[in-house]
XYZ file of C-alpha atoms in Angstrom:
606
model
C 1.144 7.380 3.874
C -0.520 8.260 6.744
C -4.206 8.845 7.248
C -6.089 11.115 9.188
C -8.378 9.033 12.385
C -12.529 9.185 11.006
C -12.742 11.984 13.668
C -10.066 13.977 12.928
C -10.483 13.601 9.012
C -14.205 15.168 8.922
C -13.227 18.252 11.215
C -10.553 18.737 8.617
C -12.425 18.797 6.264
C -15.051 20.727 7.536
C -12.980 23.384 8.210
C -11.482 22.921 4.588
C -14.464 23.463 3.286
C -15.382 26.221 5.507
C -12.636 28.367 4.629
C -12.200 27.541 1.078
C -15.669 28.316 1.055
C -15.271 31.650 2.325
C -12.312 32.289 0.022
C -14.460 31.546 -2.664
C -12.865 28.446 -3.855
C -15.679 26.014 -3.318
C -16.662 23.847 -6.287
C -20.346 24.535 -7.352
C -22.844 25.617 -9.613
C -21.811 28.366 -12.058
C -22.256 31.768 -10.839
C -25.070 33.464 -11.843
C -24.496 36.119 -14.874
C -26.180 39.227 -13.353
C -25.967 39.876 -9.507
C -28.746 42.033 -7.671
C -26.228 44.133 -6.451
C -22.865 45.199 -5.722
C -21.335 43.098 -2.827
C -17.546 43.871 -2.278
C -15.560 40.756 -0.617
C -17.639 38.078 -2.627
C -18.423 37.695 -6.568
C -21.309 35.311 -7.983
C -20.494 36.291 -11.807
C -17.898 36.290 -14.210
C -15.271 38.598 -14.871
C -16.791 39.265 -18.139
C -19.832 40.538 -16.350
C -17.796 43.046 -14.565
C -15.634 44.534 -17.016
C -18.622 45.257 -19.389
C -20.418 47.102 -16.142
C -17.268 48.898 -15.415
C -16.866 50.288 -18.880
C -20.804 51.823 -18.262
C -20.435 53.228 -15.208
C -17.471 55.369 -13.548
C -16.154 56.896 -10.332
C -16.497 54.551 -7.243
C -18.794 51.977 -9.042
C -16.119 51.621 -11.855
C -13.678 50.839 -9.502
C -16.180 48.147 -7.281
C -16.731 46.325 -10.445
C -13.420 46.018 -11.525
C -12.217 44.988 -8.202
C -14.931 42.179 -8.317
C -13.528 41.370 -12.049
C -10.210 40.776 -10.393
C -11.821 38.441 -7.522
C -13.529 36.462 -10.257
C -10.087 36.074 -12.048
C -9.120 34.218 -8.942
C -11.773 32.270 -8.281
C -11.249 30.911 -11.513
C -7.317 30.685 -11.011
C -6.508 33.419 -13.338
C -3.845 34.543 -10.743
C -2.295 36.939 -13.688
C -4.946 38.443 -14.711
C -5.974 39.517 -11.329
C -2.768 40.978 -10.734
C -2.638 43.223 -13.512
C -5.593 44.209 -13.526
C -5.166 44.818 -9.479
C -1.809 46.918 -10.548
C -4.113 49.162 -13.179
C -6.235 50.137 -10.639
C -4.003 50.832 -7.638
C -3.194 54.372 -8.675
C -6.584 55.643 -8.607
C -8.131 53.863 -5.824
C -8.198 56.104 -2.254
C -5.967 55.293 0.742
C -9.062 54.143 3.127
C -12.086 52.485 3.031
C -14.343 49.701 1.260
C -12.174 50.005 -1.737
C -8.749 50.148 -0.425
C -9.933 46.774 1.652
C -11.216 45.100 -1.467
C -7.836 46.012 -3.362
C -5.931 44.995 0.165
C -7.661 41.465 0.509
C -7.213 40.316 -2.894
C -3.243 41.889 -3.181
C -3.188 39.443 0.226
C -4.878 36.477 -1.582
C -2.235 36.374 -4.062
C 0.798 36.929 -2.207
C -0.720 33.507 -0.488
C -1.476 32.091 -3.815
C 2.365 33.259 -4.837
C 3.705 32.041 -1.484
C 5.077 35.635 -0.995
C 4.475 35.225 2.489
C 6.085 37.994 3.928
C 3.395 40.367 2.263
C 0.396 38.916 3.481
C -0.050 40.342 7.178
C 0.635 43.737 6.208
C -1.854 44.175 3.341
C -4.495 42.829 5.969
C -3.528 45.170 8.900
C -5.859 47.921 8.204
C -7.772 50.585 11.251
C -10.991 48.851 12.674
C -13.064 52.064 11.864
C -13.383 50.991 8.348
C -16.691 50.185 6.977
C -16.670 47.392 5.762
C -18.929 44.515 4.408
C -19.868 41.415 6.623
C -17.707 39.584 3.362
C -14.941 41.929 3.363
C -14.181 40.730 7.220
C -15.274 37.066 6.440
C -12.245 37.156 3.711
C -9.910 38.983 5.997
C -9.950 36.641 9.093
C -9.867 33.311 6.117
C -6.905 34.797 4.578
C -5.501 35.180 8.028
C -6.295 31.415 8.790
C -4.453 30.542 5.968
C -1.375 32.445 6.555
C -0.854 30.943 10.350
C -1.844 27.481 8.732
C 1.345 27.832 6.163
C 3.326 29.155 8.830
C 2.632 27.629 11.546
C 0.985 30.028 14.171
C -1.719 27.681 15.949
C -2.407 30.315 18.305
C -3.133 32.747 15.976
C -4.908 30.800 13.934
C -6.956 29.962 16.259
C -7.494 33.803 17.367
C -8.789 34.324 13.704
C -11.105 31.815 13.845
C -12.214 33.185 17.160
C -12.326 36.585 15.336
C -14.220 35.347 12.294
C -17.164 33.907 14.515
C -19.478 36.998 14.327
C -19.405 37.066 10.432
C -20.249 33.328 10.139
C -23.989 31.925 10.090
C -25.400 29.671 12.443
C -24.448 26.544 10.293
C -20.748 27.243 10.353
C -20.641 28.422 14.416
C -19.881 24.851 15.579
C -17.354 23.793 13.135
C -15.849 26.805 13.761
C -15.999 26.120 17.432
C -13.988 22.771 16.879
C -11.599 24.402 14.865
C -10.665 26.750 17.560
C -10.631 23.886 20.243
C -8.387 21.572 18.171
C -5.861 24.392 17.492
C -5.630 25.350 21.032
C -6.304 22.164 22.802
C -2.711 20.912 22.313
C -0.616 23.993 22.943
C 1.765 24.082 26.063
C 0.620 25.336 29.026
C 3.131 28.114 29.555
C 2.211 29.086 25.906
C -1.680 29.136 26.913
C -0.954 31.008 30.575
C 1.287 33.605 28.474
C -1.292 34.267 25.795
C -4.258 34.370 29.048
C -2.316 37.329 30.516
C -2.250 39.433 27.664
C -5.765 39.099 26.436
C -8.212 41.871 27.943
C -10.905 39.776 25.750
C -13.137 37.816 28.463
C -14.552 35.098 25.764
C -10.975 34.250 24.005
C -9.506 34.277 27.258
C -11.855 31.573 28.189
C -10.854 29.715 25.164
C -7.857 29.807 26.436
C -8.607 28.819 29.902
C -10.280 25.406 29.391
C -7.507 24.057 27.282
C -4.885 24.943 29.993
C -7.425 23.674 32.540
C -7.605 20.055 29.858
C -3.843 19.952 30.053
C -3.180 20.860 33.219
C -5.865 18.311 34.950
C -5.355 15.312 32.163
C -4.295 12.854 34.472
C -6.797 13.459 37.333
C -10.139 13.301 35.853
C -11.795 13.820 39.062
C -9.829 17.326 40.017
C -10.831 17.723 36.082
C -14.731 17.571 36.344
C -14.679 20.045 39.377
C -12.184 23.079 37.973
C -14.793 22.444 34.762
C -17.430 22.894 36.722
C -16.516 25.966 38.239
C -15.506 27.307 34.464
C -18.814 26.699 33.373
C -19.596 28.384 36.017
C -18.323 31.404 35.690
C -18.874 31.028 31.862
C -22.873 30.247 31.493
C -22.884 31.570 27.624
C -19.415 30.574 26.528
C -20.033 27.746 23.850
C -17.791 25.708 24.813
C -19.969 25.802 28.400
C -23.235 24.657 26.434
C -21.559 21.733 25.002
C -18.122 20.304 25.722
C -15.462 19.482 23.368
C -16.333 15.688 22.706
C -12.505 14.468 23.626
C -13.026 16.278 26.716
C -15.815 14.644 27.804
C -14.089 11.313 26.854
C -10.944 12.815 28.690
C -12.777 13.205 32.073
C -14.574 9.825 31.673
C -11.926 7.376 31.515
C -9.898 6.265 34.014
C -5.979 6.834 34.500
C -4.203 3.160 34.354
C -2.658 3.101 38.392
C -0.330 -0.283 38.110
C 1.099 -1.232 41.482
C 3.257 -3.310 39.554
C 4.993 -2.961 36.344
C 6.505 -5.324 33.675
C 9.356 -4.803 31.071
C 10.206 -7.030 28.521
C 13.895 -6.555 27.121
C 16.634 -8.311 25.436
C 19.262 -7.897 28.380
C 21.414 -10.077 27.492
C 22.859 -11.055 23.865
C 23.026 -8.840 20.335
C 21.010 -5.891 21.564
C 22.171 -6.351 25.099
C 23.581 -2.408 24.747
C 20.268 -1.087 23.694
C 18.063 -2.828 26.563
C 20.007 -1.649 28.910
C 20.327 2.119 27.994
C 16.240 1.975 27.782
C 16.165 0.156 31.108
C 18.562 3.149 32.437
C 16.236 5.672 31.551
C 13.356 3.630 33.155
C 14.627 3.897 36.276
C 16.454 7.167 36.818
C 12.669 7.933 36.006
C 11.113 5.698 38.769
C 13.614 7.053 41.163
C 12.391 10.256 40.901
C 8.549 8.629 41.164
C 6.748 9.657 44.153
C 4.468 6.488 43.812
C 5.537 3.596 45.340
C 5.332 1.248 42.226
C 7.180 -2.022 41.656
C 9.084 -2.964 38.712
C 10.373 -6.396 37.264
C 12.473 -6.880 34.105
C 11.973 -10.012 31.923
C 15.512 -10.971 30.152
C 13.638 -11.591 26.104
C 17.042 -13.144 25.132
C 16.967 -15.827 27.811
C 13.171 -16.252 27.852
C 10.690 -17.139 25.518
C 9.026 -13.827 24.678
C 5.406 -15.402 25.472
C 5.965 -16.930 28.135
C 8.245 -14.068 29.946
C 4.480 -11.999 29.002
C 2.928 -15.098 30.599
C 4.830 -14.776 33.835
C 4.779 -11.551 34.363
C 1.174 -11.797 34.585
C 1.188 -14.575 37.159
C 3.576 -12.541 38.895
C 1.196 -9.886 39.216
C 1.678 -7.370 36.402
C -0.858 -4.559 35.775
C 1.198 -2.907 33.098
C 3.649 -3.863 30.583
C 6.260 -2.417 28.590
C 7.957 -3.444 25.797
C 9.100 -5.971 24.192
C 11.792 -4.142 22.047
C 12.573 -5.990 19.037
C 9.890 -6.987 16.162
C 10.113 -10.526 16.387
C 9.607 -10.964 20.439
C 6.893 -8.374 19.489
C 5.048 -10.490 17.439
C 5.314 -13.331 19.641
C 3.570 -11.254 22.583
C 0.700 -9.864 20.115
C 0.094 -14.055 19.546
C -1.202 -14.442 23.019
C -2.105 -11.309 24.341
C -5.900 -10.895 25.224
C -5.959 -7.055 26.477
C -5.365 -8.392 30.099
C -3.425 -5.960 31.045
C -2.123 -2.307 29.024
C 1.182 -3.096 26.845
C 3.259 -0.240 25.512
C 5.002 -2.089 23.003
C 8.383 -0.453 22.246
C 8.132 -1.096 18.317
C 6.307 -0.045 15.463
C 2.359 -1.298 14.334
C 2.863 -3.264 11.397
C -1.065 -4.199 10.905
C -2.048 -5.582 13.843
C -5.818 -4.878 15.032
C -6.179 -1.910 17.619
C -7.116 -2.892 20.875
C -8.049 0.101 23.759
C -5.427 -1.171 25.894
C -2.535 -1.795 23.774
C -0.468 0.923 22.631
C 3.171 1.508 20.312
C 6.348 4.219 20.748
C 9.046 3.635 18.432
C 11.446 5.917 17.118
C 11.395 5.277 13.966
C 13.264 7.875 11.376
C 10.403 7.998 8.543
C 8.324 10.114 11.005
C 11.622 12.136 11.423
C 11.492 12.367 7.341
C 7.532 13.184 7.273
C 8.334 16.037 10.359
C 10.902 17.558 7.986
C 8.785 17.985 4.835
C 5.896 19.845 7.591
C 8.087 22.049 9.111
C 9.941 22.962 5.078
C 6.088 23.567 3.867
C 5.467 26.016 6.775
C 8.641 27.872 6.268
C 7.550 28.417 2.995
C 9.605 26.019 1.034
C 8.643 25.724 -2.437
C 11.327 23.153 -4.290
C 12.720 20.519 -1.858
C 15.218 18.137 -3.344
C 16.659 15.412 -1.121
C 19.974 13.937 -1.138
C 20.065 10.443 0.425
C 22.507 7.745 1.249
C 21.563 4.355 -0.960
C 20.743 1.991 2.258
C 17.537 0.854 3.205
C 16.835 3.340 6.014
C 17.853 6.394 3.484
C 15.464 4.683 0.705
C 12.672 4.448 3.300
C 12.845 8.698 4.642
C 12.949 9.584 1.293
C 10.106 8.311 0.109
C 7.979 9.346 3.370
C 9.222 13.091 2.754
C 8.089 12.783 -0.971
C 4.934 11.151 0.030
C 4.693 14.171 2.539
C 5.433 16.462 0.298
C 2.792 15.245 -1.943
C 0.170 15.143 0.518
C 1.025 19.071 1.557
C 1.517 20.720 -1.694
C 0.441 18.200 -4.537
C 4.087 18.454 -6.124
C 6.564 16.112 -6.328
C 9.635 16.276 -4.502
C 12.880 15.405 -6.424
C 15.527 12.400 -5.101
C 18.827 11.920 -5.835
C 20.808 8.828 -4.021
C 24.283 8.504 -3.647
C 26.236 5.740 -2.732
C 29.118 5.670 -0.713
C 31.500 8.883 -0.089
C 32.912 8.324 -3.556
C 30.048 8.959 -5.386
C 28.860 12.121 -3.554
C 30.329 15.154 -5.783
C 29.097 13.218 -9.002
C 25.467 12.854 -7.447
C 25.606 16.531 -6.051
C 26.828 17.700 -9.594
C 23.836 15.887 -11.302
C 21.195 16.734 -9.153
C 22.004 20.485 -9.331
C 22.877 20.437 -13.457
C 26.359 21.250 -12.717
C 27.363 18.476 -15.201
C 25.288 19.909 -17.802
C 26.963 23.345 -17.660
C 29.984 21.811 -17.261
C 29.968 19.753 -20.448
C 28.519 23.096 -22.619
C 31.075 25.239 -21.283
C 33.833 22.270 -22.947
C 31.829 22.627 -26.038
C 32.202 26.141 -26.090
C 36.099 25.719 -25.112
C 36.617 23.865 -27.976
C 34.943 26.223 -30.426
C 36.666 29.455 -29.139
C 39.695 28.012 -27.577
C 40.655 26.794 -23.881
C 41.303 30.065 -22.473
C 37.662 31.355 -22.960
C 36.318 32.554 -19.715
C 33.302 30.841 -18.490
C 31.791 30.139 -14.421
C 29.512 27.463 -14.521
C 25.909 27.672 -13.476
C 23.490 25.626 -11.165
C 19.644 24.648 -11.232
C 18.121 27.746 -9.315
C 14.688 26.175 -9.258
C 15.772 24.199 -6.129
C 15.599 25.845 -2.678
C 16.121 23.249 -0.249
C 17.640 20.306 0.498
C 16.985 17.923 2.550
C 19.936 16.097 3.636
C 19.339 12.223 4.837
C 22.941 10.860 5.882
C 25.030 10.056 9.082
C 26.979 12.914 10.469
C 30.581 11.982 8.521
C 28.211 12.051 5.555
C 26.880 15.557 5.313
C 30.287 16.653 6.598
C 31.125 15.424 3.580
C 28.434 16.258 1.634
C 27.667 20.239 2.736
C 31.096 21.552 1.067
C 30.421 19.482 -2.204
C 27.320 21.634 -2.235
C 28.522 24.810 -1.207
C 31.282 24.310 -4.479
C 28.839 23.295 -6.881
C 26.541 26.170 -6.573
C 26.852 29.047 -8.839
C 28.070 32.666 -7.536
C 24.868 34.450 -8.348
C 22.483 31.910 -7.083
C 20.797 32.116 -3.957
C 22.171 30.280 -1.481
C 19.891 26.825 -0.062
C 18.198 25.794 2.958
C 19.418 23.285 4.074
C 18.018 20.715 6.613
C 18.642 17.185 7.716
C 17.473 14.657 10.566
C 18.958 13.116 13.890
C 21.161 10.837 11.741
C 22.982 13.971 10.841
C 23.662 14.918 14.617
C 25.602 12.274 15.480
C 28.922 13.363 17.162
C 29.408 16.564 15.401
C 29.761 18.397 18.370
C 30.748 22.349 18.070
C 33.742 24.397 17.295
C 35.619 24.975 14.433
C 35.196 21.579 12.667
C 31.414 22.430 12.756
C 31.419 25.527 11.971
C 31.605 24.113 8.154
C 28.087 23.498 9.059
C 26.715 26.629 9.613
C 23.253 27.224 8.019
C 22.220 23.430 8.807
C 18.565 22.758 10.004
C 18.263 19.245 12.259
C 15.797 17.717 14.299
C 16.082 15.759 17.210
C 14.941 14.915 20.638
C 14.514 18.097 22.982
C 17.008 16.768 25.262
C 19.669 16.288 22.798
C 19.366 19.824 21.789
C 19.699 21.337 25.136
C 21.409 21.608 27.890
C 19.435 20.040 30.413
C 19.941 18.521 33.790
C 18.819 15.072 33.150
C 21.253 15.082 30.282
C 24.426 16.249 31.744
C 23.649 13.515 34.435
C 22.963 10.639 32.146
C 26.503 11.749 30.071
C 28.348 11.706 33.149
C 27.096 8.213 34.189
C 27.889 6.918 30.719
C 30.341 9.231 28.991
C 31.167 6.314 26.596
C 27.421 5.865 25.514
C 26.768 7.043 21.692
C 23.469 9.806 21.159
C 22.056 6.637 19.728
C 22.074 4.909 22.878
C 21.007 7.833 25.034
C 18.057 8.214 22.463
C 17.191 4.600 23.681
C 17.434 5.964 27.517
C 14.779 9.355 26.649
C 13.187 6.303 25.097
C 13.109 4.376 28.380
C 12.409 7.467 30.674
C 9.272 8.680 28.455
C 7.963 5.210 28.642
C 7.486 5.154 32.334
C 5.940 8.974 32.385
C 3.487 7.668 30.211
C 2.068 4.918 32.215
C -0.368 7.065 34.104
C -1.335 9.345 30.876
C -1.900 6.814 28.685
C -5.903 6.645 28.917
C -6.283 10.540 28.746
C -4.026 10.788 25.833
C -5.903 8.212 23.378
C -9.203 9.936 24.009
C -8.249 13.916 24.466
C -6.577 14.465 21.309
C -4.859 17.623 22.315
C -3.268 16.086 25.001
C 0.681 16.523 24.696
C 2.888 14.945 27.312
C 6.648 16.823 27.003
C 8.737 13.977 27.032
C 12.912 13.741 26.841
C 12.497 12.223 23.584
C 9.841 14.746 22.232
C 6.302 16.081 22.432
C 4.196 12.928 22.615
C 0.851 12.463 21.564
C -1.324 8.895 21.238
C -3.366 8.617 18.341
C -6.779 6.892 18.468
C -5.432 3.622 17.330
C -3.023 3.421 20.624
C -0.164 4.533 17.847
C 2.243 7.317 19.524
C 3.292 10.182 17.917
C 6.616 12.021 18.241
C 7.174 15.598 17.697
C 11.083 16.772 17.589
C 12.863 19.752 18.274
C 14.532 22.006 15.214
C 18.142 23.613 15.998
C 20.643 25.241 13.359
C 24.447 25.662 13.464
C 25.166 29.548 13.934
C 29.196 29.288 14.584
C 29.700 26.263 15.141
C 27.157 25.702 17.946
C 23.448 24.389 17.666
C 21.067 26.843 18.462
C 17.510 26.398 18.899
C 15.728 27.409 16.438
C 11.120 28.184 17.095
């Protein structure tokens, strides 16, 4: 599973705490039985305490105490008991005001608690003249957080931090200062220009302004320290101005790597002669569009030793290398190499020490998996099942998107394995209790006689699947699906990964697809120029192979982006194989595109 960096992991949870804090969630001391006063948005007793003051006192203060009743129910997870007592009180309350808020935010808290999502925004929209309490807007803009959290709305979410700032004390400003700097510090650019332009707010829209200025200037850390400069500038009391983000500072301090000369290491010749080369394609339709005048060499890892081809590349006069490719020339490498140069090894980190220079891009499908179980959670997902093929790659996704799942929701997430194409209706059958119905509806056939009328019924607690199989798979595997769902039920989501892509193409045969979710690299899923010009150079090559060339053309972009990446966290470089990010430990991370068949055709899909 993975973990979150030391750095990364305490902001987290800061934040965590902050909000669940706010929501009053936080573990603690009991509340106290008798409160001073009358406080709507926060409650320090039990709901006990508040139902025996409501029944002495009536009108308005009735109502405030029952409301605060309800929001001790759900501190103390009595979700039901808020809600009807909520409903018994929404008939007398008035339209506006303190107490229409108080009934508003907690109707909110459990339509997040319910994942009712679609209900949340509107109980919270309410006129600004209301007079409310400094809690009452605290709860507001943390029930806001947590509704762009779930559905993934970093720019909003960071916009309710920014909004939630006045009602905060001084202990939780700079936490909530990092917050807002690590939700908008890895946005796009266009994104961050768009959202400038339509802002009339001077201190969001400087917010907004540094991190475009941190993405923008990444790679020239001089050109960097002087547009900052002039930000501060003309932003003395923006906090951000008194102190820096830390991975900023880092970002503007460390120097770009600027190789005159660069190294590859690849298996051109032999078993994975095919996959060398379509990385070593990419490489250099890259470099030809370079505008720096940097050498490259390739080192042939099936006719050399991997060591010493790392060896002479050195003595050749290497100040960067790439690759090697496969694990086992990897591993060789990592048994001599002393940090003398930068290596962007083109394989996974299994264990070995981090070093500042040395860094890892794979594409490896468990992230794919992990990706998947995210992006389900934010679309408000509830019950995934997956359906997987019984290999070892199938084995390994499924157990990162239950370990995923875990980590996001503390459920488990059901798998079912098939194997082969023959056992696919039986598994499909038994995963969604069509077998079961089948075999009652005999039993009642044989009671009351064969012609008895009966439709058969499927599990309805399931709302996804997640689909991990080739492309002749889930063609195989969507209809069996499809049939073995019952009439009345709702149909499922359904979503699967690159494997699924494959050569389905578009038309009629895929319009048996419609409805499917898949991720993939952005320039698989569009029609771009660098693709049409890499299919018409090798129209035979499969979208595995051309994966390997994105693969190959990303890994020379990042050569001078490297340094800034590691250190400035929200640093994303756009890549033809995804949005790229490098994790503290040199580790690079992958973000793919989403698209669903409408028609037959793959759309994208936000």
């Amino acid at each position: 599973m993975k973990s979150l960096t030391p750095l990364r992991a305490r902001r987290s949870l800061t934040v965590l705490a902050l909000v669940t804090a706010l929501l009053g969630c936080a573990t603690g001391p009991e509340p106290v039985s008798e409160p001073s006063s009358i406080t709507l948005g926060q409650s320090s007793a039990a709901p006990a305490y508040y139902l025996a003051e409501a029944e002495r006192s009536d009108g308005e203060r009735r109502q405030a105490n029952l409301l605060l009743a309800a929001r001790a129910y759900l501190q103390q997870g009595q979700v039901n008991a808020a809600q009807n007592l909520l409903n018994s009180l929404e008939a007398q309350l008035p339209g506006s005001g303190t107490l229409a808020a108080e009934h508003r935010l907690l109707r909110a808290r459990i339509a997040l608690e319910t994942q009712q999502l679609d209900q949340v925004l509107p109980m919270l929209d309410w006129p600004g003249q209301w007079a409310l309490s400094s809690a009452q807007w605290r709860d507001r803009y943390a029930l806001q957080i947590r509704y762009f959290q779930q559905t993934g709305a970093p720019l909003s979410q960071a916009f309710a931090h920014y909004e939630l700032g006045p009602y905060l004390s001084d202990a939780y400003q700079q936490p909530n200062w990092d917050r807002i700097w690590e939700l908008l510090s890895p946005m796009p650019e266009e994104e961050l220009q768009a959202a400038m332009a339509q802002t009339r707010d001077s201190q969001w829209k400087a917010w907004l302004e540094l991190a475009w200025l941190a993405q923008h200037y990444a790679v020239q850390p001089t050109t960097m320290l002087a547009e900052l400069a002039s930000w501060q500038r003309r932003n003395p009391t923006h906090p951000a101005s008194r102190r820096l983000p830390s991975d900023l500072e880092q970002a503007i301090n460390v120097q770009p790597y600027r190789p005159e000369q660069v190294a590859v290491l690849l298996p051109l010749s032999g078993q994975f002669a095919n996959q060398a080369r379509a990385i070593q394609d990419g490489l250099l339709a890259n470099l030809l569009g370079d505008e720096q005048s940097r050498k490259v060499r390739f080192y042939d890892t099936d006719q050399l030793d991997p060591a010493e081809a790392y060896q002479q590349a050195l003595d050749e006069g290497a100040g960067f290398v790439i690759g090697p490719l496969l694990k086992p020339n990897l591993d060789a490498v990592m048994a001599v190499y002393q940090g003398e140069v930068p290596l962007l090894a083109l394989n996974q980190n299994d264990g070995l020490d981090p070093h500042e220079d040395l860094y890892f891009f794979s594409l490896d499908p468990e992230s794919e998996a992990r990706q998947a179980a995210q992006r389900m959670q934010a679309q408000g997902i509830q019950r995934p099942m997956v359906l997987a093929s019984q290999s070892a790659t199938g084995r390994r996704m499924a157990d990162r998107f239950a370990e995923e799942w875990l980590e996001l929701t503390e459920e488990e997430a059901e798998i079912h394995y098939f194997q082969g194409n023959d056992s696919m209706r039986e598994t499909v059958q038994s995963a969604m209790h069509v077998d079961q119905s089948n075999a009652r509806i005999a039993e009642i056939r044989t009671l009351f006689g064969p012609r008895t009328k009966a439709d058969f019924r499927s599990r309805r607690d399931v709302d996804a699947l997640y689909l991990v199989a080739t492309s002749n798979e889930v063609r195989l595997l969507k209809p069996f699906v499809d049939v073995n769902l019952a009439v009345f039920a709702d149909p499922l989501a359904l979503y699967a990964s690159s494997r699924a892509h494959g050569e389905l193409g578009s038309g009629s045969q895929a319009e048996e697809l419609d409805g499917l979710r898949l991720s993939d690299m952005p320039w698989l899923l569009s029609d771009n120029a660098e693709h049409q010009q890499a299919v018409a150079l090798w129209p035979e090559r499969s979208l595995a192979l051309q994966r390997l060339y994105a693969m190959g053309y990303d890994s020379w972009s990042l050569i001078d982006r490297l340094a800034q990446m590691r250190v400035f966290t929200g640093y994303r470089m756009r890549g033809l194989s995804g949005q790229l990010t490098v994790e503290p430990d040199g580790n690079l991370e992958r973000q793919l595109d989403w698209s669903r068949y409408r028609r037959g055709t793959l759309r994208p899909e936000g």
